[in-house]
Amino acid sequence: MPRRAGRPLRRRAGRDRHPLRPRHLPGPAGKLRACAAALHEPPITEAEAREAGFELEDYDTEELEIWPENVQAVQMFCRIGTRWVHASGGMGAVITGVRWEAMYPLIDRLNLPPGDWEDLLGALEVMEQAALPVIRAAAAGKHK
């Protein structure tokens, strides 16, 4: 297994890593997807731990390392904040994606060459697609 490099991101115990990776990005498979999911996973609650027969202290905290080529994408993804599209329907509001018109100015301020701009956008799109199911499951109270 290759040596892991980069900055650690705290990740909750017992979560799966996503095996897919976009073809245009270098590095290990699934790192951006795992990072996006970890950023939006709700923490394990004390009630959930006790229901499973454990205490919160029994859970290990796994660190998910961010590779240097992904740091910029992760930092930008963390800046999304409230820039999500909320579609309302009969069952309440559902997050459908990132408000890209609000993100483009932030990306443009980085003054990246066109190829790097496209790579960053692609990485953010990958992270968006990985985060959406986690966000929706947490909103529905179905997190693991």
CSV table of C-alpha atoms in Angstrom, one decimal:
chain,number,residue,atom,x,y,z
A,1,MET,CA,0.0,0.0,0.0
A,2,PRO,CA,1.4,3.4,-0.9
A,3,ARG,CA,2.5,5.7,1.9
A,4,ARG,CA,-0.2,8.2,2.8
A,5,ALA,CA,0.7,11.8,2.8
A,6,GLY,CA,-1.2,15.0,3.6
A,7,ARG,CA,-3.2,16.5,6.3
A,8,PRO,CA,-5.5,14.5,8.5
A,9,LEU,CA,-9.3,15.0,8.6
A,10,ARG,CA,-11.2,13.5,11.6
A,11,ARG,CA,-13.5,10.8,10.5
A,12,ARG,CA,-16.0,8.9,12.7
A,13,ALA,CA,-15.5,5.2,13.5
A,14,GLY,CA,-17.3,2.5,11.6
A,15,ARG,CA,-18.0,4.3,8.3
A,16,ASP,CA,-17.4,2.8,4.9
A,17,ARG,CA,-15.1,4.3,2.3
A,18,HIS,CA,-16.4,4.9,-1.2
A,19,PRO,CA,-14.4,2.8,-3.8
A,20,LEU,CA,-15.0,5.1,-6.9
A,21,ARG,CA,-12.7,7.8,-8.2
A,22,PRO,CA,-13.0,10.1,-11.2
A,23,ARG,CA,-10.6,9.3,-14.0
A,24,HIS,CA,-9.2,12.8,-14.4
A,25,LEU,CA,-7.9,13.2,-10.8
A,26,PRO,CA,-4.7,11.7,-9.6
A,27,GLY,CA,-4.2,9.9,-6.3
A,28,PRO,CA,-5.9,7.1,-4.4
A,29,ALA,CA,-9.4,6.0,-5.2
A,30,GLY,CA,-12.2,7.4,-3.1
A,31,LYS,CA,-10.4,10.0,-1.0
A,32,LEU,CA,-12.6,12.9,-2.1
A,33,ARG,CA,-15.8,10.9,-1.7
A,34,ALA,CA,-14.8,9.6,1.7
A,35,CYS,CA,-13.8,13.1,2.8
A,36,ALA,CA,-17.1,14.7,1.6
A,37,ALA,CA,-19.1,12.0,3.3
A,38,ALA,CA,-17.1,12.3,6.6
A,39,LEU,CA,-17.6,16.1,6.6
A,40,HIS,CA,-21.4,15.6,6.6
A,41,GLU,CA,-21.9,12.5,8.7
A,42,PRO,CA,-23.5,13.3,12.0
A,43,PRO,CA,-21.5,12.1,15.0
A,44,ILE,CA,-22.5,9.0,16.8
A,45,THR,CA,-24.8,10.0,19.6
A,46,GLU,CA,-24.6,8.7,23.2
A,47,ALA,CA,-28.0,7.2,22.8
A,48,GLU,CA,-26.9,5.3,19.6
A,49,ALA,CA,-23.8,4.0,21.3
A,50,ARG,CA,-25.8,2.8,24.3
A,51,GLU,CA,-28.4,1.2,22.1
A,52,ALA,CA,-25.5,-0.8,20.5
A,53,GLY,CA,-24.2,-1.7,23.9
A,54,PHE,CA,-21.3,0.7,24.0
A,55,GLU,CA,-20.1,4.0,25.4
A,56,LEU,CA,-19.0,6.9,23.3
A,57,GLU,CA,-15.4,6.3,24.6
A,58,ASP,CA,-15.5,2.8,23.0
A,59,TYR,CA,-15.5,4.2,19.5
A,60,ASP,CA,-12.2,4.9,17.8
A,61,THR,CA,-11.8,8.1,15.8
A,62,GLU,CA,-10.4,7.3,12.4
A,63,GLU,CA,-8.4,10.0,10.7
A,64,LEU,CA,-8.9,10.4,7.0
A,65,GLU,CA,-5.8,11.8,5.4
A,66,ILE,CA,-6.1,14.4,2.7
A,67,TRP,CA,-3.5,14.1,-0.1
A,68,PRO,CA,-1.8,17.3,-1.1
A,69,GLU,CA,-3.5,17.3,-4.5
A,70,ASN,CA,-6.9,17.3,-2.8
A,71,VAL,CA,-6.3,19.9,-0.1
A,72,GLN,CA,-7.5,22.8,-2.3
A,73,ALA,CA,-10.7,20.9,-3.2
A,74,VAL,CA,-11.4,20.0,0.4
A,75,GLN,CA,-10.8,23.5,1.6
A,76,MET,CA,-13.2,24.9,-1.1
A,77,PHE,CA,-15.8,22.2,-0.3
A,78,CYS,CA,-15.7,23.3,3.4
A,79,ARG,CA,-16.5,26.8,2.2
A,80,ILE,CA,-19.8,25.7,0.7
A,81,GLY,CA,-21.5,26.3,4.1
A,82,THR,CA,-25.1,27.3,3.3
A,83,ARG,CA,-24.7,27.3,-0.4
A,84,TRP,CA,-26.9,24.3,-1.0
A,85,VAL,CA,-30.1,24.2,-3.1
A,86,HIS,CA,-33.1,23.3,-1.0
A,87,ALA,CA,-36.2,22.1,-3.0
A,88,SER,CA,-39.4,22.0,-1.0
A,89,GLY,CA,-42.1,19.5,-1.6
A,90,GLY,CA,-44.8,17.6,0.2
A,91,MET,CA,-42.3,16.0,2.7
A,92,GLY,CA,-40.4,19.2,3.5
A,93,ALA,CA,-37.2,20.7,2.0
A,94,VAL,CA,-34.7,18.4,0.4
A,95,ILE,CA,-31.1,19.3,-0.5
A,96,THR,CA,-30.6,18.8,-4.2
A,97,GLY,CA,-27.1,20.1,-4.8
A,98,VAL,CA,-24.7,22.9,-4.5
A,99,ARG,CA,-25.6,26.4,-5.7
A,100,TRP,CA,-22.9,26.6,-8.3
A,101,GLU,CA,-23.7,30.2,-9.1
A,102,ALA,CA,-22.6,31.1,-5.6
A,103,MET,CA,-19.5,28.9,-5.8
A,104,TYR,CA,-18.1,30.1,-9.1
A,105,PRO,CA,-17.0,33.5,-7.7
A,106,LEU,CA,-15.1,31.8,-4.9
A,107,ILE,CA,-13.4,29.5,-7.3
A,108,ASP,CA,-12.6,32.4,-9.7
A,109,ARG,CA,-10.9,34.3,-6.9
A,110,LEU,CA,-8.2,31.5,-6.8
A,111,ASN,CA,-7.0,32.7,-10.2
A,112,LEU,CA,-6.3,29.2,-11.4
A,113,PRO,CA,-5.2,28.3,-14.9
A,114,PRO,CA,-8.1,26.9,-17.0
A,115,GLY,CA,-7.1,23.2,-16.6
A,116,ASP,CA,-6.7,23.5,-12.8
A,117,TRP,CA,-10.0,25.4,-12.6
A,118,GLU,CA,-11.7,22.5,-14.4
A,119,ASP,CA,-10.0,19.9,-12.1
A,120,LEU,CA,-11.1,21.8,-9.0
A,121,LEU,CA,-14.7,22.0,-10.3
A,122,GLY,CA,-14.6,18.3,-11.1
A,123,ALA,CA,-13.3,17.4,-7.6
A,124,LEU,CA,-16.1,19.6,-6.1
A,125,GLU,CA,-18.7,17.8,-8.2
A,126,VAL,CA,-17.4,14.5,-7.0
A,127,MET,CA,-17.6,15.6,-3.4
A,128,GLU,CA,-21.1,17.1,-3.9
A,129,GLN,CA,-22.4,13.7,-5.2
A,130,ALA,CA,-20.8,11.9,-2.3
A,131,ALA,CA,-22.1,14.3,0.3
A,132,LEU,CA,-25.8,14.4,-0.9
A,133,PRO,CA,-26.8,10.9,0.2
A,134,VAL,CA,-25.2,11.5,3.6
A,135,ILE,CA,-26.9,14.8,4.1
A,136,ARG,CA,-30.2,13.4,3.1
A,137,ALA,CA,-29.9,10.4,5.3
A,138,ALA,CA,-28.9,12.6,8.3
A,139,ALA,CA,-31.9,14.9,7.6
A,140,ALA,CA,-34.2,11.8,7.6
A,141,GLY,CA,-32.6,10.5,10.8
A,142,LYS,CA,-31.2,7.4,9.0
A,143,HIS,CA,-27.5,7.8,9.6
A,144,LYS,CA,-25.5,4.8,10.5
